[in-house]
Amino acid sequence: MQNLTLQTVKKQKGISLVEIMVAMVISLFLLGGVIQVYMGNRTAYRFSDATSRIQENARFALETMASDIRMTGFWGCAQFTSPQDTHLVNNLNIAANDPLYDFIQNDVISATVNDGLNGSDSLTVSGSKAGQNIILAPFMVNTDDDIEVDSVTSLQTNDIAIISNCEGADIFEITGVVASATAGQSVIQHSTVVQASTPGNINPPDCSAGGSRQCFSQIYESDAAIAALQTITYSIQAGASGEPALWRAENGVNDELIEGIEQMQILFGVDSDGDGSPNQYMASSAVADLSQVSAVRIFLVVRSDEDGITDDAQVYSVNGTSFTATDNRLRRVFSVTVTMRNKAGLIL
C-alpha cells in the first residue's frame, strides 16, 4: 500500500501590481471628488463673501446719503417760501453765489451729470445737520448778545450755523464756544473778528453794536434753536487703494466714504403741481426749476474688491441702460428713492 503525500499550498503574500493600479485609480477618483467639493465650497464661499460685502457697502452708502438728503433745505421751525425770503438773513462775509456758504442764493439741491468716474453723476445738498440746540436763559437782550445753550452740544468754533424761530432765521459763523457762568451751559459767540480759513461775519446796515460785536436780525429767546449748517457733495472718485469709491465733501472737506462704489446715477423727482409728490423723475440737466425737486432717486453700481468671482461676463442695467463687465468681478445695482421732507410738506 502506497503512502499518500499531502502537499499544502502556501498562501499568497502581498498584493499584485494589478491590485495596486486598481487602488490607485480608485484613490484618484476619490481625490478628484474631494478636490471638486473643496473647489466648489471655495467658489461658493467667495461668491457669498463678495455678495455680503457688496450689500454691506451699498447699505452704508445709501443710508448715509439718504440721511443728508432728508435734511436738505431744513432751516428749523421757520418755513421759507423761497431761499431769498427776507426773513432768512445770511450774516456771512461772502461773495455772491459762493458755492459753500451762500445758503440763500444757491439752490438747496443740485447735481452734475456724467462728470465723475465711470460716467457718474455728483449730488450737492444743503441744509442743517440733525440735532438742534435749544436756546436757554439768560436770553438775549440785544441783537448782538451771545447765546446760551446746553453744555452737551456738538457745535464748535468756526461752524456755520443757523439760529431760528418760527418767524425768521439768521445764518452766521460761530466764533467761539466757551463755558457759561450758568452751570451746565455753554455760550455761543458771534463776532466780526476775521477768521483765518472761514468767511467770518458781517453786520447789517442798521447794527449799532460797537467794536467786533455782530448783530442778528432779531432777538432770539426760548422759542429759538441753533443747528450747524452743511453743504455736502457726493461723487465717485478713485480711492486711496485705486479702487472706485464714494466720496463725501462736507463744507469743502473731501473724505473717502467707502470703496467699491463704481458708478452713481441721480434722478430728481419734480413736483410740478405743488402737491408734495413728484410727478416725474429726470436727470438734473433736464430740470428747469430746481425749487420743484421734492425727491431724489439714487442708483449705485457696487462691485466686489476681487476678480474671478463670476465665470462669464456680467450684464447689468442702470436706469434702463445696459452695461457689460468682463473682469469677472461681481456687480450689483442698488436704488433708493429719498423724499426731501422739507419739500414735501413735512416739518421735522
Coordinates of C-alpha atoms in Angstrom, one line a residue:
M1 CA 0.0 0.0 0.0
Q2 CA 1.4 3.3 -1.0
N3 CA 1.7 6.2 1.3
L4 CA -0.1 9.4 0.2
T5 CA 1.9 12.5 0.4
L6 CA -0.1 15.7 1.2
Q7 CA 1.1 18.9 -0.3
T8 CA 0.0 22.1 1.3
V9 CA -0.5 25.2 -0.9
K10 CA 1.2 28.2 0.5
K11 CA -1.0 31.3 0.8
Q12 CA -0.1 34.3 -1.4
K13 CA 1.5 37.1 0.4
G14 CA 1.4 40.9 -0.5
I15 CA -0.6 42.4 -3.4
S16 CA -0.2 42.3 -7.0
L17 CA 0.6 45.1 -9.4
V18 CA -2.9 44.9 -10.8
E19 CA -4.4 45.5 -7.4
I20 CA -2.1 48.4 -6.8
M21 CA -3.2 50.0 -10.0
V22 CA -6.8 49.5 -9.2
A23 CA -6.4 51.0 -5.8
M24 CA -4.6 54.0 -7.3
V25 CA -7.4 54.6 -9.8
I26 CA -10.0 54.4 -7.1
S27 CA -7.9 56.8 -4.9
L28 CA -7.6 59.2 -7.8
F29 CA -11.3 59.2 -8.3
L30 CA -11.9 59.8 -4.6
L31 CA -9.2 62.6 -4.5
G32 CA -10.8 64.2 -7.6
G33 CA -14.1 64.2 -5.8
V34 CA -12.6 65.8 -2.7
I35 CA -10.9 68.5 -4.8
Q36 CA -14.1 69.2 -6.6
V37 CA -16.0 69.5 -3.4
Y38 CA -13.3 71.8 -2.0
M39 CA -13.2 74.0 -5.1
G40 CA -17.0 74.2 -5.1
N41 CA -17.1 75.2 -1.5
R42 CA -14.3 77.8 -2.1
T43 CA -16.1 79.2 -5.0
A44 CA -19.4 79.3 -3.1
Y45 CA -17.7 81.0 -0.1
R46 CA -16.0 83.6 -2.3
F47 CA -19.3 84.4 -4.0
S48 CA -21.2 84.6 -0.7
D49 CA -18.5 86.7 0.8
A50 CA -18.4 89.1 -2.1
T51 CA -22.2 89.4 -2.1
S52 CA -22.2 90.2 1.6
R53 CA -19.6 92.8 1.2
I54 CA -21.4 94.4 -1.7
Q55 CA -24.7 94.5 0.2
E56 CA -23.0 96.0 3.3
N57 CA -21.2 98.7 1.3
A58 CA -24.4 99.6 -0.6
R59 CA -26.5 99.7 2.6
F60 CA -24.0 102.0 4.3
A61 CA -23.6 104.3 1.3
L62 CA -27.4 104.6 0.7
E63 CA -28.3 105.2 4.4
T64 CA -25.6 107.9 4.7
M65 CA -26.8 109.7 1.5
A66 CA -30.5 109.3 2.5
S67 CA -29.9 110.9 5.9
D68 CA -28.3 114.0 4.3
I69 CA -30.9 114.3 1.5
R70 CA -33.8 114.2 4.1
M71 CA -32.3 117.2 5.8
T72 CA -32.0 119.3 2.6
G73 CA -33.4 122.7 2.9
F74 CA -34.2 122.4 6.7
W75 CA -33.8 125.8 8.4
G76 CA -35.5 125.0 11.7
C77 CA -39.1 125.9 12.7
A78 CA -39.3 128.7 10.1
Q79 CA -40.6 127.6 6.7
F80 CA -39.5 129.8 3.8
T81 CA -41.4 130.2 0.6
S82 CA -38.2 130.8 -1.3
P83 CA -34.4 130.8 -0.5
Q84 CA -34.4 134.6 -1.0
D85 CA -37.1 135.1 1.7
T86 CA -36.4 138.3 3.6
H87 CA -36.9 136.5 7.0
L88 CA -33.8 134.4 6.3
V89 CA -30.7 136.5 6.8
N90 CA -27.2 135.5 5.8
N91 CA -24.6 137.3 8.0
L92 CA -21.6 135.6 6.5
N93 CA -18.9 137.7 4.8
I94 CA -19.0 136.0 1.4
A95 CA -19.1 136.8 -2.2
A96 CA -22.4 136.3 -4.1
N97 CA -23.2 132.7 -5.1
D98 CA -20.4 131.3 -3.0
P99 CA -20.9 127.5 -3.5
L100 CA -20.2 126.7 0.1
Y101 CA -21.6 129.5 2.2
D102 CA -24.4 131.2 0.2
F103 CA -27.2 129.2 1.5
I104 CA -29.8 131.8 0.4
Q105 CA -29.0 132.4 -3.3
N106 CA -27.9 128.9 -4.2
D107 CA -30.3 126.1 -4.7
V108 CA -30.5 123.7 -1.8
I109 CA -30.0 120.7 -4.1
S110 CA -28.2 120.3 -7.4
A111 CA -26.4 117.7 -9.5
T112 CA -24.0 117.4 -12.4
V113 CA -24.4 114.7 -15.0
N114 CA -21.7 112.2 -16.0
D115 CA -18.8 114.3 -14.8
G116 CA -17.4 111.7 -12.4
L117 CA -15.5 108.4 -12.6
N118 CA -17.2 105.9 -15.0
G119 CA -19.6 108.5 -16.1
S120 CA -21.1 109.0 -12.7
D121 CA -23.2 111.9 -11.6
S122 CA -22.5 114.0 -8.5
L123 CA -25.0 115.4 -6.0
T124 CA -24.9 118.5 -3.8
V125 CA -27.3 119.2 -0.9
S126 CA -27.5 122.0 1.7
G127 CA -29.3 122.2 5.0
S128 CA -28.9 122.0 8.7
K129 CA -27.4 119.0 10.5
A130 CA -29.6 116.7 12.5
G131 CA -29.9 117.7 16.1
Q132 CA -30.8 121.2 17.3
N133 CA -29.6 123.1 20.4
I134 CA -32.4 124.9 22.3
I135 CA -31.7 128.4 23.5
L136 CA -31.6 128.7 27.3
A137 CA -31.8 131.5 29.8
P138 CA -30.4 134.1 30.3
F139 CA -31.8 135.1 26.9
M140 CA -30.6 137.8 24.5
V141 CA -31.4 141.4 25.4
N142 CA -29.8 142.9 22.4
T143 CA -29.3 141.5 18.9
D144 CA -25.5 141.4 19.4
D145 CA -25.7 139.3 22.6
D146 CA -24.2 135.8 22.8
I147 CA -26.4 132.8 23.1
E148 CA -26.7 130.3 25.9
V149 CA -27.2 126.5 25.1
D150 CA -26.8 123.3 26.9
S151 CA -23.1 122.3 27.5
V152 CA -23.7 119.0 25.8
T153 CA -23.5 120.4 22.3
S154 CA -21.8 119.4 19.1
L155 CA -21.4 123.0 18.0
Q156 CA -17.8 124.1 17.5
T157 CA -15.9 127.2 16.8
N158 CA -15.9 128.1 13.0
D159 CA -19.1 126.1 12.4
I160 CA -21.5 127.7 10.0
A161 CA -24.8 127.7 11.9
I162 CA -28.4 128.9 11.7
I163 CA -30.4 130.3 14.6
S164 CA -34.1 130.3 14.0
N165 CA -37.6 130.6 15.5
C166 CA -40.9 130.2 13.7
E167 CA -40.7 133.8 12.4
G168 CA -37.2 134.0 10.9
A169 CA -33.6 132.9 10.9
D170 CA -30.0 134.2 10.9
I171 CA -27.1 132.3 9.3
F172 CA -23.7 133.1 11.0
E173 CA -20.3 131.7 11.8
I174 CA -19.7 130.6 15.4
T175 CA -16.5 132.5 16.5
G176 CA -16.3 130.8 20.0
V177 CA -17.8 128.2 22.3
V178 CA -17.0 128.9 25.9
A179 CA -18.2 127.8 29.3
S180 CA -21.1 129.8 30.7
A181 CA -21.5 131.3 34.2
T182 CA -24.5 129.1 34.5
A183 CA -23.7 125.6 35.4
G184 CA -24.3 123.0 32.6
Q185 CA -24.4 125.6 29.9
S186 CA -22.2 126.9 27.1
V187 CA -22.0 130.3 25.4
I188 CA -22.1 130.5 21.6
Q189 CA -20.2 133.6 20.5
H190 CA -20.7 135.5 17.2
S191 CA -18.4 138.4 16.3
T192 CA -17.0 140.1 13.2
V193 CA -13.4 139.1 14.1
V194 CA -11.8 138.0 10.8
Q195 CA -11.3 134.2 10.6
A196 CA -8.3 132.6 9.1
S197 CA -9.9 130.0 6.8
T198 CA -13.6 130.6 7.0
P199 CA -15.8 133.6 5.9
G200 CA -16.4 135.3 9.2
N201 CA -19.4 137.5 10.0
I202 CA -20.6 141.0 8.8
N203 CA -23.2 143.3 10.3
P204 CA -26.4 144.5 8.8
P205 CA -26.5 148.3 8.0
D206 CA -28.8 149.0 11.0
C207 CA -26.5 147.4 13.6
S208 CA -25.4 149.9 16.2
A209 CA -23.1 147.5 18.1
G210 CA -19.6 148.7 18.7
G211 CA -16.2 147.0 18.2
S212 CA -16.4 143.5 16.9
R213 CA -19.9 142.8 18.1
Q214 CA -22.1 141.3 15.4
C215 CA -25.9 141.8 15.2
F216 CA -28.6 139.4 14.3
S217 CA -31.8 140.5 12.6
Q218 CA -33.8 139.9 15.8
I219 CA -33.6 138.9 19.4
Y220 CA -33.9 135.1 19.9
E221 CA -35.4 133.7 23.1
S222 CA -36.8 130.3 24.4
D223 CA -38.6 129.6 21.1
A224 CA -35.4 129.5 19.1
A225 CA -32.8 126.9 18.4
I226 CA -29.3 126.6 16.8
A227 CA -28.1 124.0 14.4
A228 CA -24.9 123.6 12.3
L229 CA -25.3 124.1 8.5
Q230 CA -23.7 121.9 5.9
T231 CA -23.2 121.8 2.1
I232 CA -22.4 118.2 1.1
T233 CA -21.3 116.9 -2.3
Y234 CA -21.3 113.2 -3.1
S235 CA -19.2 112.0 -6.0
I236 CA -17.4 108.9 -7.4
Q237 CA -13.6 109.1 -7.4
A238 CA -10.6 106.8 -7.2
G239 CA -10.0 105.9 -3.6
A240 CA -6.7 105.5 -1.7
S241 CA -6.4 101.9 -2.9
G242 CA -7.0 102.8 -6.5
E243 CA -10.5 101.3 -6.5
P244 CA -13.5 103.5 -7.3
A245 CA -15.1 104.9 -4.2
L246 CA -17.9 107.1 -2.9
W247 CA -16.6 110.4 -1.7
R248 CA -18.4 112.9 0.6
A249 CA -17.3 116.5 0.8
E250 CA -18.7 118.5 3.8
N251 CA -18.2 122.2 3.6
G252 CA -15.3 121.7 1.2
V253 CA -13.5 118.9 3.1
N254 CA -13.5 115.8 0.9
D255 CA -13.3 112.4 2.5
E256 CA -13.5 108.9 1.1
L257 CA -16.6 107.3 2.4
I258 CA -16.5 103.7 1.2
E259 CA -14.8 101.9 -1.7
G260 CA -16.3 99.6 -4.3
I261 CA -18.9 102.1 -5.5
E262 CA -18.2 102.0 -9.2
Q263 CA -21.0 104.3 -10.6
M264 CA -23.7 106.6 -9.3
Q265 CA -26.6 108.0 -11.3
I266 CA -29.0 110.6 -9.9
L267 CA -32.6 111.4 -10.9
F268 CA -34.6 114.3 -9.5
G269 CA -38.3 113.8 -8.6
V270 CA -40.0 117.0 -9.8
D271 CA -43.3 118.1 -8.2
S272 CA -44.7 120.3 -11.0
D273 CA -48.2 120.7 -9.5
G274 CA -47.1 121.6 -5.9
D275 CA -48.9 118.7 -4.2
G276 CA -45.8 117.5 -2.4
S277 CA -45.4 114.3 -4.6
P278 CA -43.1 114.0 -7.6
N279 CA -44.9 113.9 -11.0
Q280 CA -41.8 112.6 -12.9
Y281 CA -38.2 111.7 -12.4
M282 CA -35.5 113.2 -14.7
A283 CA -31.8 114.0 -14.9
S284 CA -30.8 117.3 -13.2
S285 CA -29.8 118.7 -16.6
A286 CA -33.5 118.4 -17.7
V287 CA -35.0 120.1 -14.6
A288 CA -36.0 123.7 -15.4
D289 CA -36.7 124.7 -11.8
L290 CA -34.7 123.1 -9.1
S291 CA -37.1 124.5 -6.4
Q292 CA -39.7 121.9 -7.6
V293 CA -37.4 119.0 -6.7
S294 CA -39.0 117.1 -3.8
A295 CA -37.3 113.7 -4.1
V296 CA -34.1 112.1 -5.2
R297 CA -33.7 108.6 -6.8
I298 CA -30.2 107.1 -6.5
F299 CA -28.7 104.3 -8.5
L300 CA -25.4 102.8 -7.3
V301 CA -23.3 100.1 -9.0
V302 CA -21.3 98.3 -6.3
R303 CA -18.6 95.8 -7.3
S304 CA -16.5 93.2 -5.5
D305 CA -13.0 94.0 -4.5
E306 CA -11.7 90.7 -6.0
D307 CA -12.0 89.5 -9.6
G308 CA -12.7 85.9 -10.7
I309 CA -15.9 85.8 -8.7
T310 CA -18.0 85.2 -11.9
D311 CA -17.2 82.8 -14.7
D312 CA -18.7 84.8 -17.5
A313 CA -19.1 88.5 -18.5
Q314 CA -21.8 90.1 -16.4
V315 CA -24.6 92.2 -17.9
Y316 CA -26.4 94.6 -15.7
S317 CA -28.7 97.6 -16.1
V318 CA -28.7 101.0 -14.6
N319 CA -31.9 103.1 -15.1
G320 CA -32.7 101.2 -18.3
T321 CA -29.2 101.4 -19.8
S322 CA -27.3 98.1 -20.1
F323 CA -23.6 97.6 -19.3
T324 CA -21.3 94.6 -19.8
A325 CA -18.4 93.9 -17.4
T326 CA -15.7 91.4 -18.5
D327 CA -13.3 91.5 -15.5
N328 CA -15.2 88.7 -13.7
R329 CA -16.0 90.9 -10.7
L330 CA -19.4 90.5 -9.1
R331 CA -21.6 93.6 -9.5
R332 CA -25.0 94.5 -8.1
V333 CA -27.2 97.6 -8.8
F334 CA -29.0 99.2 -5.9
S335 CA -31.5 102.0 -6.0
V336 CA -33.4 104.0 -3.4
T337 CA -35.8 107.0 -3.6
V338 CA -35.5 109.6 -0.8
T339 CA -38.1 112.2 -0.1
M340 CA -36.9 115.7 0.8
R341 CA -39.0 116.2 3.9
N342 CA -38.9 119.9 3.8
K343 CA -40.1 120.0 0.2
A344 CA -42.9 117.5 0.8
G345 CA -44.9 119.5 3.3
L346 CA -43.3 117.6 6.3
I347 CA -41.9 119.5 9.2
L348 CA -39.2 117.7 11.1

